[in-house]
Amino acid sequence: MIITDVEVRVFRTTTRRHSDSAGHAHPGPAHQVEQAMLTIRTENGDEGHSFTAPEIVRPHVIEKFVKKVLIGQDHRDRERLWQDLAHWQRGSAAQLTDRTLAVVDCALWDLAGRSLGQPVYKLIGGYRDKVLAYGSIMCGDELEGGLAAPDDYGRFAETLVKRGYRGIKLHTWMPPVSWAPDVKMDLKACAAVREAVGPDIHLMIDAFHWYSRTDALALGRGLEKLDFDWIEEPMDEQSMSSYKWLADNLDIPIVGPESAAGKHWHRAEWLKAGACDILRTGVNDVGGITPALKTMHLAEAFGVECEVHGNTAMNLHVVAATKNCRWYERGLLHPFLEYDDGFDYLKTLSDPMDAEGFVHVPDRAGLGEDIDFDFIENNRVR
Ligand SMILES: O=C(O)[C@H](O)[C@@H](O)[C@@H](O)C(=O)NO
Ligand SMILES: [Mg+2]
């Protein structure tokens, strides 16, 4: 049970996802990027693994913080280990981020599951073994035949419904797209999708994240006419009072916060302030599965649903172990990409979706990621 080692393996993986100057993903030519696998090992050889960007687990962070907290400790003491790392953040000169807490916490949960031969959601306390997914479409672009016009979104939405999705979320156009942001164009894309899929498919929007209150109000009012389920992150989430104002002025549910710092503590303040109608959490956003569960339970105590941000196994296990969440966010999707091709370092998908739109939680131990260790070793760079 005692942690004896923390190891980072950095390897090359091929992807067609490219980030723009605002960090949003778009399709492009296949290229190689570096990925890191964090491994936490115990005295009896049990291991837990989790994946992240190499800079999140760079040597300074691992040697100065992670190893100092973990080595010599009982790996089952996830709550104390998480609290110890979280308390060190304040004095870390902003070097110990929520992303690092998240990857360490996920590897500890994976270790617990693998050592006991149980899926993580069953260790937490399973609620379901499958969940409806919404297709989370990439931000708009200026690619011919991509997501460059409202009808492109409509056509793509039709293919997603044929694939089995019962919910679709649009990320509309944002800078650096030359003419974005544009509320009217956002509403045209949403109208084209509603027209294309009909009244029974659930629709949501994740809009430009820095609209003014009046722009966000105009967008929300337009979405109410299109019977959208929710509006997400249309303004800077650092202004909680703006979201309180928007929620007071709109009927369509407001979902948030996704990107605001402060983990479950700040999300408690959003609920107390009435700044959202549906809360939001995400394993990477709040620092792990441990705080994501705290957020889910906090929302449940207020009778509030909490939607989980992001795909991958870590978020799927949170959704599978909680009741007050309707969807799994499967994405990001684009007409030029085949999401079901997965990752070259995983042998099978962590979030397989059937033709009825249900994602099934793999019945594999830990987070259930079917890791291709040979691929990682053969493509390892350090
Ligand atoms: O680039 C972003 O803002 C996020 O990756 C976004 O596209 C997506 O993850 C999201 O916000 N989902 O709700
Ligand atoms: Mg979002």
mmCIF file of C-alpha atoms and ligand atoms in Angstrom:
data_model
loop_
_atom_site.group_PDB
_atom_site.id
_atom_site.type_symbol
_atom_site.label_atom_id
_atom_site.label_comp_id
_atom_site.label_asym_id
_atom_site.label_seq_id
_atom_site.Cartn_x
_atom_site.Cartn_y
_atom_site.Cartn_z
ATOM 1 C CA MET A 1 0.000 0.000 0.000
ATOM 2 C CA ILE A 2 2.946 2.334 0.521
ATOM 3 C CA ILE A 3 3.872 4.553 -2.439
ATOM 4 C CA THR A 4 7.491 4.009 -3.390
ATOM 5 C CA ASP A 5 7.755 5.737 -6.774
ATOM 6 C CA VAL A 6 6.255 8.397 -9.018
ATOM 7 C CA GLU A 7 7.355 8.144 -12.663
ATOM 8 C CA VAL A 8 6.657 10.245 -15.753
ATOM 9 C CA ARG A 9 7.041 8.766 -19.215
ATOM 10 C CA VAL A 10 6.838 11.205 -22.121
ATOM 11 C CA PHE A 11 6.026 9.733 -25.523
ATOM 12 C CA ARG A 12 5.023 10.855 -29.021
ATOM 13 C CA THR A 13 1.480 10.394 -30.225
ATOM 14 C CA THR A 14 -0.104 11.320 -33.555
ATOM 15 C CA THR A 15 -3.126 13.599 -33.663
ATOM 16 C CA ARG A 16 -5.059 15.716 -36.174
ATOM 17 C CA ARG A 17 -6.162 18.151 -33.463
ATOM 18 C CA HIS A 18 -4.478 21.552 -33.569
ATOM 19 C CA SER A 19 -4.933 24.377 -31.063
ATOM 20 C CA ASP A 20 -5.604 27.925 -32.253
ATOM 21 C CA SER A 21 -4.295 31.101 -30.597
ATOM 22 C CA ALA A 22 -7.132 30.973 -28.062
ATOM 23 C CA GLY A 23 -6.466 27.309 -27.222
ATOM 24 C CA HIS A 24 -9.513 25.972 -29.048
ATOM 25 C CA ALA A 25 -9.108 22.744 -31.019
ATOM 26 C CA HIS A 26 -9.601 22.457 -34.782
ATOM 27 C CA PRO A 27 -8.805 19.697 -37.313
ATOM 28 C CA GLY A 28 -5.606 19.788 -39.330
ATOM 29 C CA PRO A 29 -2.971 17.509 -40.816
ATOM 30 C CA ALA A 30 -1.730 14.581 -38.737
ATOM 31 C CA HIS A 31 1.235 15.645 -36.621
ATOM 32 C CA GLN A 32 3.118 14.304 -33.619
ATOM 33 C CA VAL A 33 2.772 15.833 -30.167
ATOM 34 C CA GLU A 34 4.226 14.821 -26.820
ATOM 35 C CA GLN A 35 1.995 13.231 -24.170
ATOM 36 C CA ALA A 36 2.896 12.197 -20.633
ATOM 37 C CA MET A 37 1.821 9.186 -18.604
ATOM 38 C CA LEU A 38 2.141 9.593 -14.843
ATOM 39 C CA THR A 39 2.614 6.329 -12.955
ATOM 40 C CA ILE A 40 2.318 5.913 -9.179
ATOM 41 C CA ARG A 41 3.840 2.656 -7.920
ATOM 42 C CA THR A 42 3.620 0.902 -4.530
ATOM 43 C CA GLU A 43 5.978 -1.350 -2.590
ATOM 44 C CA ASN A 44 4.203 -4.494 -3.852
ATOM 45 C CA GLY A 45 4.382 -3.404 -7.511
ATOM 46 C CA ASP A 46 0.813 -2.151 -7.968
ATOM 47 C CA GLU A 47 0.586 0.790 -10.403
ATOM 48 C CA GLY A 48 -1.864 3.519 -11.303
ATOM 49 C CA HIS A 49 -1.610 5.621 -14.457
ATOM 50 C CA SER A 50 -3.032 8.837 -15.819
ATOM 51 C CA PHE A 51 -2.336 10.993 -18.887
ATOM 52 C CA THR A 52 -1.684 14.713 -19.260
ATOM 53 C CA ALA A 53 0.455 17.251 -21.093
ATOM 54 C CA PRO A 54 4.166 16.892 -20.236
ATOM 55 C CA GLU A 55 4.438 20.402 -18.754
ATOM 56 C CA ILE A 56 1.802 19.529 -16.140
ATOM 57 C CA VAL A 57 4.121 16.871 -14.720
ATOM 58 C CA ARG A 58 7.473 18.479 -15.499
ATOM 59 C CA PRO A 59 10.393 17.487 -13.232
ATOM 60 C CA HIS A 60 10.173 20.629 -11.044
ATOM 61 C CA VAL A 61 6.560 19.900 -10.131
ATOM 62 C CA ILE A 62 7.106 16.179 -9.572
ATOM 63 C CA GLU A 63 10.298 16.550 -7.505
ATOM 64 C CA LYS A 64 9.347 19.658 -5.500
ATOM 65 C CA PHE A 65 5.730 18.833 -4.714
ATOM 66 C CA VAL A 66 4.279 15.510 -5.870
ATOM 67 C CA LYS A 67 6.994 13.157 -4.646
ATOM 68 C CA LYS A 68 7.343 15.049 -1.357
ATOM 69 C CA VAL A 69 3.654 14.518 -0.612
ATOM 70 C CA LEU A 70 3.232 10.974 -1.974
ATOM 71 C CA ILE A 71 6.393 8.942 -1.374
ATOM 72 C CA GLY A 72 6.103 6.817 1.777
ATOM 73 C CA GLN A 73 2.359 7.355 2.085
ATOM 74 C CA ASP A 74 -0.505 4.855 1.940
ATOM 75 C CA HIS A 75 -1.916 5.199 -1.585
ATOM 76 C CA ARG A 76 -5.429 4.563 -0.255
ATOM 77 C CA ASP A 77 -5.372 7.880 1.632
ATOM 78 C CA ARG A 78 -6.499 9.815 -1.440
ATOM 79 C CA GLU A 79 -8.429 12.437 0.536
ATOM 80 C CA ARG A 80 -5.463 13.363 2.736
ATOM 81 C CA LEU A 81 -2.998 13.293 -0.163
ATOM 82 C CA TRP A 82 -5.302 15.537 -2.199
ATOM 83 C CA GLN A 83 -5.719 17.964 0.720
ATOM 84 C CA ASP A 84 -1.952 18.072 1.277
ATOM 85 C CA LEU A 85 -1.294 18.917 -2.375
ATOM 86 C CA ALA A 86 -4.142 21.465 -2.469
ATOM 87 C CA HIS A 87 -2.754 23.240 0.616
ATOM 88 C CA TRP A 88 0.684 23.438 -0.989
ATOM 89 C CA GLN A 89 -0.718 25.295 -4.020
ATOM 90 C CA ARG A 90 -0.913 28.596 -2.147
ATOM 91 C CA GLY A 91 2.803 28.581 -1.396
ATOM 92 C CA SER A 92 3.916 27.076 -4.713
ATOM 93 C CA ALA A 93 4.400 30.379 -6.559
ATOM 94 C CA ALA A 94 1.573 29.248 -8.858
ATOM 95 C CA GLN A 95 3.640 26.286 -9.997
ATOM 96 C CA LEU A 96 1.386 23.590 -8.534
ATOM 97 C CA THR A 97 -1.796 23.837 -10.608
ATOM 98 C CA ASP A 98 -5.193 22.179 -10.474
ATOM 99 C CA ARG A 99 -4.175 20.168 -13.553
ATOM 100 C CA THR A 100 -1.327 18.576 -11.619
ATOM 101 C CA LEU A 101 -3.620 17.779 -8.706
ATOM 102 C CA ALA A 102 -6.022 16.230 -11.214
ATOM 103 C CA VAL A 103 -3.525 13.898 -12.878
ATOM 104 C CA VAL A 104 -2.127 12.764 -9.500
ATOM 105 C CA ASP A 105 -5.605 12.156 -8.077
ATOM 106 C CA CYS A 106 -6.650 10.225 -11.200
ATOM 107 C CA ALA A 107 -3.544 8.023 -11.030
ATOM 108 C CA LEU A 108 -4.322 7.295 -7.360
ATOM 109 C CA TRP A 109 -7.897 6.323 -8.231
ATOM 110 C CA ASP A 110 -6.586 4.178 -11.094
ATOM 111 C CA LEU A 111 -4.115 2.551 -8.687
ATOM 112 C CA ALA A 112 -6.861 1.784 -6.178
ATOM 113 C CA GLY A 113 -9.005 0.207 -8.897
ATOM 114 C CA ARG A 114 -6.219 -1.774 -10.537
ATOM 115 C CA SER A 115 -4.942 -3.078 -7.187
ATOM 116 C CA LEU A 116 -8.452 -4.309 -6.275
ATOM 117 C CA GLY A 117 -9.478 -5.378 -9.778
ATOM 118 C CA GLN A 118 -12.461 -3.003 -9.697
ATOM 119 C CA PRO A 119 -13.574 -0.092 -11.945
ATOM 120 C CA VAL A 120 -13.228 3.283 -10.224
ATOM 121 C CA TYR A 121 -16.942 4.103 -10.390
ATOM 122 C CA LYS A 122 -17.702 0.879 -8.495
ATOM 123 C CA LEU A 123 -15.205 1.881 -5.780
ATOM 124 C CA ILE A 124 -16.893 5.275 -5.469
ATOM 125 C CA GLY A 125 -20.314 3.682 -5.489
ATOM 126 C CA GLY A 126 -21.827 3.011 -8.906
ATOM 127 C CA TYR A 127 -25.026 4.724 -9.999
ATOM 128 C CA ARG A 128 -25.162 3.526 -13.636
ATOM 129 C CA ASP A 129 -23.004 1.614 -16.116
ATOM 130 C CA LYS A 130 -24.137 3.600 -19.159
ATOM 131 C CA VAL A 131 -25.093 7.226 -19.757
ATOM 132 C CA LEU A 132 -26.464 9.262 -22.658
ATOM 133 C CA ALA A 133 -23.809 11.301 -24.441
ATOM 134 C CA TYR A 134 -24.161 14.648 -26.131
ATOM 135 C CA GLY A 135 -21.973 15.296 -29.116
ATOM 136 C CA SER A 136 -19.786 18.302 -28.303
ATOM 137 C CA ILE A 137 -18.923 19.993 -31.586
ATOM 138 C CA MET A 138 -15.632 21.851 -32.012
ATOM 139 C CA CYS A 139 -15.568 25.645 -32.234
ATOM 140 C CA GLY A 140 -16.454 26.991 -35.662
ATOM 141 C CA ASP A 141 -13.803 27.594 -38.293
ATOM 142 C CA GLU A 142 -13.253 28.972 -41.806
ATOM 143 C CA LEU A 143 -12.568 25.588 -43.419
ATOM 144 C CA GLU A 144 -14.373 24.786 -46.698
ATOM 145 C CA GLY A 145 -16.885 22.039 -45.834
ATOM 146 C CA GLY A 146 -15.903 22.242 -42.171
ATOM 147 C CA LEU A 147 -17.835 24.392 -39.663
ATOM 148 C CA ALA A 148 -17.632 27.634 -41.619
ATOM 149 C CA ALA A 149 -21.341 28.417 -42.028
ATOM 150 C CA PRO A 150 -24.658 27.789 -40.232
ATOM 151 C CA ASP A 151 -25.663 25.085 -42.709
ATOM 152 C CA ASP A 152 -22.366 23.271 -42.052
ATOM 153 C CA TYR A 153 -23.497 22.892 -38.442
ATOM 154 C CA GLY A 154 -26.925 21.714 -39.611
ATOM 155 C CA ARG A 155 -25.483 19.053 -41.895
ATOM 156 C CA PHE A 156 -23.019 17.856 -39.259
ATOM 157 C CA ALA A 157 -25.786 17.666 -36.665
ATOM 158 C CA GLU A 158 -27.752 15.371 -38.991
ATOM 159 C CA THR A 159 -24.803 12.966 -39.156
ATOM 160 C CA LEU A 160 -24.470 13.044 -35.367
ATOM 161 C CA VAL A 161 -28.135 12.099 -34.924
ATOM 162 C CA LYS A 162 -27.655 9.245 -37.407
ATOM 163 C CA ARG A 163 -24.632 8.113 -35.284
ATOM 164 C CA GLY A 164 -26.983 7.911 -32.290
ATOM 165 C CA TYR A 165 -26.497 11.171 -30.385
ATOM 166 C CA ARG A 166 -29.628 12.397 -28.588
ATOM 167 C CA GLY A 167 -27.968 15.659 -27.562
ATOM 168 C CA ILE A 168 -25.695 18.080 -29.408
ATOM 169 C CA LYS A 169 -23.720 21.039 -28.076
ATOM 170 C CA LEU A 170 -22.458 23.714 -30.432
ATOM 171 C CA HIS A 171 -19.256 25.627 -29.820
ATOM 172 C CA THR A 172 -19.801 28.498 -32.210
ATOM 173 C CA TRP A 173 -17.311 30.828 -33.879
ATOM 174 C CA MET A 174 -14.713 32.604 -31.764
ATOM 175 C CA PRO A 175 -11.566 34.605 -32.554
ATOM 176 C CA PRO A 176 -9.174 34.016 -34.219
ATOM 177 C CA VAL A 177 -11.972 33.380 -36.773
ATOM 178 C CA SER A 178 -11.747 36.687 -38.622
ATOM 179 C CA TRP A 179 -15.337 37.944 -38.172
ATOM 180 C CA ALA A 180 -16.140 36.344 -34.812
ATOM 181 C CA PRO A 181 -17.705 36.747 -32.297
ATOM 182 C CA ASP A 182 -21.161 37.394 -33.721
ATOM 183 C CA VAL A 183 -24.383 36.747 -31.789
ATOM 184 C CA LYS A 184 -26.500 36.768 -34.947
ATOM 185 C CA MET A 185 -24.286 34.159 -36.588
ATOM 186 C CA ASP A 186 -24.382 32.059 -33.397
ATOM 187 C CA LEU A 187 -28.175 32.107 -33.538
ATOM 188 C CA LYS A 188 -28.176 31.259 -37.258
ATOM 189 C CA ALA A 189 -26.041 28.185 -36.555
ATOM 190 C CA CYS A 190 -28.336 27.169 -33.686
ATOM 191 C CA ALA A 191 -31.416 27.669 -35.838
ATOM 192 C CA ALA A 192 -29.883 25.606 -38.654
ATOM 193 C CA VAL A 193 -29.209 22.762 -36.223
ATOM 194 C CA ARG A 194 -32.708 22.905 -34.715
ATOM 195 C CA GLU A 195 -34.162 22.884 -38.250
ATOM 196 C CA ALA A 196 -31.962 19.936 -39.217
ATOM 197 C CA VAL A 197 -32.572 17.677 -36.201
ATOM 198 C CA GLY A 198 -36.159 18.511 -35.254
ATOM 199 C CA PRO A 199 -37.713 19.179 -31.834
ATOM 200 C CA ASP A 200 -36.754 16.029 -29.940
ATOM 201 C CA ILE A 201 -32.966 16.309 -29.927
ATOM 202 C CA HIS A 202 -31.530 18.152 -26.933
ATOM 203 C CA LEU A 203 -29.466 21.173 -27.961
ATOM 204 C CA MET A 204 -27.038 23.308 -25.980
ATOM 205 C CA ILE A 205 -24.544 26.062 -26.778
ATOM 206 C CA ASP A 206 -21.097 26.849 -25.434
ATOM 207 C CA ALA A 207 -20.573 30.339 -26.782
ATOM 208 C CA PHE A 208 -17.822 32.937 -27.064
ATOM 209 C CA HIS A 209 -16.568 33.206 -23.494
ATOM 210 C CA TRP A 210 -16.313 37.007 -23.353
ATOM 211 C CA TYR A 211 -19.628 38.427 -24.541
ATOM 212 C CA SER A 212 -21.021 41.465 -22.699
ATOM 213 C CA ARG A 213 -24.120 41.088 -20.538
ATOM 214 C CA THR A 214 -26.310 42.585 -23.277
ATOM 215 C CA ASP A 215 -24.853 40.316 -25.982
ATOM 216 C CA ALA A 216 -25.276 37.267 -23.746
ATOM 217 C CA LEU A 217 -28.875 38.332 -23.040
ATOM 218 C CA ALA A 218 -29.634 38.653 -26.759
ATOM 219 C CA LEU A 219 -28.099 35.240 -27.399
ATOM 220 C CA GLY A 220 -30.066 33.661 -24.559
ATOM 221 C CA ARG A 221 -33.352 35.201 -25.661
ATOM 222 C CA GLY A 222 -32.799 33.802 -29.166
ATOM 223 C CA LEU A 223 -32.012 30.341 -27.821
ATOM 224 C CA GLU A 224 -35.206 30.313 -25.775
ATOM 225 C CA LYS A 225 -37.142 30.536 -29.049
ATOM 226 C CA LEU A 226 -35.189 27.503 -30.319
ATOM 227 C CA ASP A 227 -35.880 25.455 -27.192
ATOM 228 C CA PHE A 228 -32.248 24.959 -26.212
ATOM 229 C CA ASP A 229 -31.530 23.126 -22.960
ATOM 230 C CA TRP A 230 -28.790 25.433 -21.737
ATOM 231 C CA ILE A 231 -26.390 28.273 -22.470
ATOM 232 C CA GLU A 232 -22.810 27.793 -21.298
ATOM 233 C CA GLU A 233 -19.939 30.223 -20.677
ATOM 234 C CA PRO A 234 -21.196 33.179 -22.774
ATOM 235 C CA MET A 235 -19.318 35.669 -20.542
ATOM 236 C CA ASP A 236 -16.112 35.789 -18.531
ATOM 237 C CA GLU A 237 -16.748 33.435 -15.615
ATOM 238 C CA GLN A 238 -14.616 35.621 -13.362
ATOM 239 C CA SER A 239 -17.627 37.924 -13.150
ATOM 240 C CA MET A 240 -20.023 35.849 -11.066
ATOM 241 C CA SER A 241 -22.366 38.837 -10.681
ATOM 242 C CA SER A 242 -22.763 38.985 -14.486
ATOM 243 C CA TYR A 243 -23.982 35.401 -14.433
ATOM 244 C CA LYS A 244 -26.347 36.190 -11.559
ATOM 245 C CA TRP A 245 -27.694 39.084 -13.665
ATOM 246 C CA LEU A 246 -28.045 36.856 -16.734
ATOM 247 C CA ALA A 247 -29.742 34.051 -14.786
ATOM 248 C CA ASP A 248 -32.216 36.578 -13.350
ATOM 249 C CA ASN A 249 -33.019 37.847 -16.839
ATOM 250 C CA LEU A 250 -33.279 34.593 -18.783
ATOM 251 C CA ASP A 251 -35.490 31.515 -18.615
ATOM 252 C CA ILE A 252 -33.030 29.214 -20.426
ATOM 253 C CA PRO A 253 -30.822 27.455 -17.833
ATOM 254 C CA ILE A 254 -27.341 28.853 -17.322
ATOM 255 C CA VAL A 255 -24.599 26.226 -16.918
ATOM 256 C CA GLY A 256 -21.381 27.030 -15.099
ATOM 257 C CA PRO A 257 -18.744 27.659 -14.067
ATOM 258 C CA GLU A 258 -16.471 25.535 -16.237
ATOM 259 C CA SER A 259 -13.182 27.407 -16.399
ATOM 260 C CA ALA A 260 -13.343 29.568 -13.258
ATOM 261 C CA ALA A 261 -10.733 28.687 -10.650
ATOM 262 C CA GLY A 262 -11.598 27.794 -7.068
ATOM 263 C CA LYS A 263 -12.579 24.148 -7.321
ATOM 264 C CA HIS A 264 -15.703 23.092 -5.396
ATOM 265 C CA TRP A 265 -15.365 26.054 -3.039
ATOM 266 C CA HIS A 266 -16.000 28.621 -5.769
ATOM 267 C CA ARG A 267 -18.786 26.496 -7.218
ATOM 268 C CA ALA A 268 -20.501 26.630 -3.823
ATOM 269 C CA GLU A 269 -20.406 30.433 -4.085
ATOM 270 C CA TRP A 270 -22.026 30.280 -7.557
ATOM 271 C CA LEU A 271 -24.870 28.212 -6.137
ATOM 272 C CA LYS A 272 -25.268 30.481 -3.115
ATOM 273 C CA ALA A 273 -25.312 33.548 -5.404
ATOM 274 C CA GLY A 274 -27.829 32.048 -7.836
ATOM 275 C CA ALA A 275 -25.314 32.584 -10.668
ATOM 276 C CA CYS A 276 -26.241 29.357 -12.459
ATOM 277 C CA ASP A 277 -29.201 27.003 -12.810
ATOM 278 C CA ILE A 278 -27.053 23.943 -13.546
ATOM 279 C CA LEU A 279 -23.638 23.680 -11.921
ATOM 280 C CA ARG A 280 -20.549 22.514 -13.786
ATOM 281 C CA THR A 281 -17.502 20.568 -12.767
ATOM 282 C CA GLY A 282 -14.745 18.714 -14.578
ATOM 283 C CA VAL A 283 -11.888 16.540 -13.340
ATOM 284 C CA ASN A 284 -9.271 18.766 -14.953
ATOM 285 C CA ASP A 285 -11.078 21.978 -13.943
ATOM 286 C CA VAL A 286 -11.356 21.324 -10.203
ATOM 287 C CA GLY A 287 -8.230 19.242 -9.559
ATOM 288 C CA GLY A 288 -9.308 15.642 -9.751
ATOM 289 C CA ILE A 289 -12.017 13.029 -9.351
ATOM 290 C CA THR A 290 -12.006 13.678 -5.598
ATOM 291 C CA PRO A 291 -13.066 17.378 -5.831
ATOM 292 C CA ALA A 292 -15.318 16.685 -8.808
ATOM 293 C CA LEU A 293 -17.311 14.312 -6.601
ATOM 294 C CA LYS A 294 -17.426 16.961 -3.863
ATOM 295 C CA THR A 295 -18.920 19.351 -6.449
ATOM 296 C CA MET A 296 -21.496 16.816 -7.609
ATOM 297 C CA HIS A 297 -22.628 16.143 -4.037
ATOM 298 C CA LEU A 298 -22.692 19.863 -3.203
ATOM 299 C CA ALA A 299 -25.030 20.486 -6.153
ATOM 300 C CA GLU A 300 -27.207 17.519 -5.218
ATOM 301 C CA ALA A 301 -27.697 18.974 -1.731
ATOM 302 C CA PHE A 302 -29.155 22.108 -3.379
ATOM 303 C CA GLY A 303 -31.373 20.068 -5.713
ATOM 304 C CA VAL A 304 -29.193 21.211 -8.616
ATOM 305 C CA GLU A 305 -27.901 19.169 -11.543
ATOM 306 C CA CYS A 306 -24.173 19.339 -12.228
ATOM 307 C CA GLU A 307 -22.895 18.670 -15.755
ATOM 308 C CA VAL A 308 -19.384 17.290 -16.064
ATOM 309 C CA HIS A 309 -16.951 19.011 -18.459
ATOM 310 C CA GLY A 310 -15.013 16.918 -20.861
ATOM 311 C CA ASN A 311 -14.556 13.430 -22.206
ATOM 312 C CA THR A 312 -12.081 10.636 -21.255
ATOM 313 C CA ALA A 313 -12.345 7.950 -18.621
ATOM 314 C CA MET A 314 -11.825 10.213 -15.608
ATOM 315 C CA ASN A 315 -14.953 12.258 -16.315
ATOM 316 C CA LEU A 316 -16.965 9.213 -17.347
ATOM 317 C CA HIS A 317 -16.386 7.562 -13.970
ATOM 318 C CA VAL A 318 -17.617 10.685 -12.149
ATOM 319 C CA VAL A 319 -20.783 10.646 -14.265
ATOM 320 C CA ALA A 320 -21.267 6.894 -13.681
ATOM 321 C CA ALA A 321 -21.038 7.334 -9.901
ATOM 322 C CA THR A 322 -23.535 10.191 -9.571
ATOM 323 C CA LYS A 323 -27.239 10.765 -10.191
ATOM 324 C CA ASN A 324 -27.507 14.542 -10.687
ATOM 325 C CA CYS A 325 -25.898 14.694 -14.141
ATOM 326 C CA ARG A 326 -27.806 14.032 -17.378
ATOM 327 C CA TRP A 327 -25.025 13.690 -19.911
ATOM 328 C CA TYR A 328 -21.512 12.594 -20.755
ATOM 329 C CA GLU A 329 -19.752 15.190 -22.951
ATOM 330 C CA ARG A 330 -18.397 13.219 -25.912
ATOM 331 C CA GLY A 331 -16.065 15.282 -28.073
ATOM 332 C CA LEU A 332 -14.787 17.378 -29.403
ATOM 333 C CA LEU A 333 -16.294 16.462 -32.778
ATOM 334 C CA HIS A 334 -15.766 17.789 -36.314
ATOM 335 C CA PRO A 335 -16.811 16.646 -39.822
ATOM 336 C CA PHE A 336 -13.134 16.147 -40.728
ATOM 337 C CA LEU A 337 -12.334 13.913 -37.731
ATOM 338 C CA GLU A 338 -13.419 10.395 -36.740
ATOM 339 C CA TYR A 339 -13.779 10.516 -32.961
ATOM 340 C CA ASP A 340 -14.234 6.726 -32.717
ATOM 341 C CA ASP A 341 -10.662 6.223 -33.996
ATOM 342 C CA GLY A 342 -9.562 7.047 -30.435
ATOM 343 C CA PHE A 343 -5.930 7.518 -29.388
ATOM 344 C CA ASP A 344 -2.960 5.505 -30.713
ATOM 345 C CA TYR A 345 -1.751 4.793 -27.147
ATOM 346 C CA LEU A 346 -5.024 3.222 -26.054
ATOM 347 C CA LYS A 347 -6.020 -0.126 -27.569
ATOM 348 C CA THR A 348 -9.763 0.523 -27.284
ATOM 349 C CA LEU A 349 -12.050 3.499 -26.686
ATOM 350 C CA SER A 350 -12.616 4.526 -23.079
ATOM 351 C CA ASP A 351 -16.082 5.861 -23.992
ATOM 352 C CA PRO A 352 -17.672 3.518 -26.570
ATOM 353 C CA MET A 353 -21.114 4.742 -27.659
ATOM 354 C CA ASP A 354 -23.870 2.475 -28.977
ATOM 355 C CA ALA A 355 -26.342 3.318 -31.768
ATOM 356 C CA GLU A 356 -28.875 4.599 -29.231
ATOM 357 C CA GLY A 357 -26.449 7.241 -27.920
ATOM 358 C CA PHE A 358 -25.425 5.524 -24.683
ATOM 359 C CA VAL A 359 -21.786 5.473 -23.603
ATOM 360 C CA HIS A 360 -20.955 2.274 -21.718
ATOM 361 C CA VAL A 361 -18.429 2.409 -18.876
ATOM 362 C CA PRO A 362 -15.729 -0.193 -19.578
ATOM 363 C CA ASP A 363 -15.764 -3.021 -17.021
ATOM 364 C CA ARG A 364 -11.988 -2.891 -16.712
ATOM 365 C CA ALA A 365 -10.134 -2.247 -13.443
ATOM 366 C CA GLY A 366 -9.222 1.288 -12.459
ATOM 367 C CA LEU A 367 -10.135 4.041 -14.907
ATOM 368 C CA GLY A 368 -10.437 1.314 -17.508
ATOM 369 C CA GLU A 369 -8.026 2.874 -19.984
ATOM 370 C CA ASP A 370 -6.786 0.061 -22.225
ATOM 371 C CA ILE A 371 -3.196 1.325 -22.265
ATOM 372 C CA ASP A 372 -0.821 0.139 -24.995
ATOM 373 C CA PHE A 373 2.356 0.046 -22.907
ATOM 374 C CA ASP A 374 4.417 -1.276 -25.838
ATOM 375 C CA PHE A 375 3.334 1.706 -27.969
ATOM 376 C CA ILE A 376 4.345 4.085 -25.181
ATOM 377 C CA GLU A 377 7.738 2.407 -24.748
ATOM 378 C CA ASN A 378 8.385 2.312 -28.509
ATOM 379 C CA ASN A 379 7.499 6.017 -28.840
ATOM 380 C CA ARG A 380 9.057 7.240 -25.646
ATOM 381 C CA VAL A 381 11.144 10.419 -25.770
ATOM 382 C CA ARG A 382 12.115 10.683 -22.050
HETATM 383 O O1 LIG B 1 -11.436 25.104 -25.881
HETATM 384 C C1 LIG B 1 -12.279 25.164 -25.018
HETATM 385 O O2 LIG B 1 -12.820 26.177 -24.567
HETATM 386 C C2 LIG B 1 -12.765 23.890 -24.439
HETATM 387 O O3 LIG B 1 -11.933 22.803 -24.789
HETATM 388 C C3 LIG B 1 -14.111 23.614 -25.020
HETATM 389 O O4 LIG B 1 -13.998 23.578 -26.386
HETATM 390 C C4 LIG B 1 -14.747 22.388 -24.477
HETATM 391 O O5 LIG B 1 -13.885 21.556 -23.790
HETATM 392 C C5 LIG B 1 -15.841 22.860 -23.554
HETATM 393 O O6 LIG B 1 -15.893 24.002 -23.180
HETATM 394 N N1 LIG B 1 -16.726 21.974 -23.252
HETATM 395 O O7 LIG B 1 -17.798 22.336 -22.504
HETATM 396 MG MG MG B 2 -17.664 24.391 -22.046
#
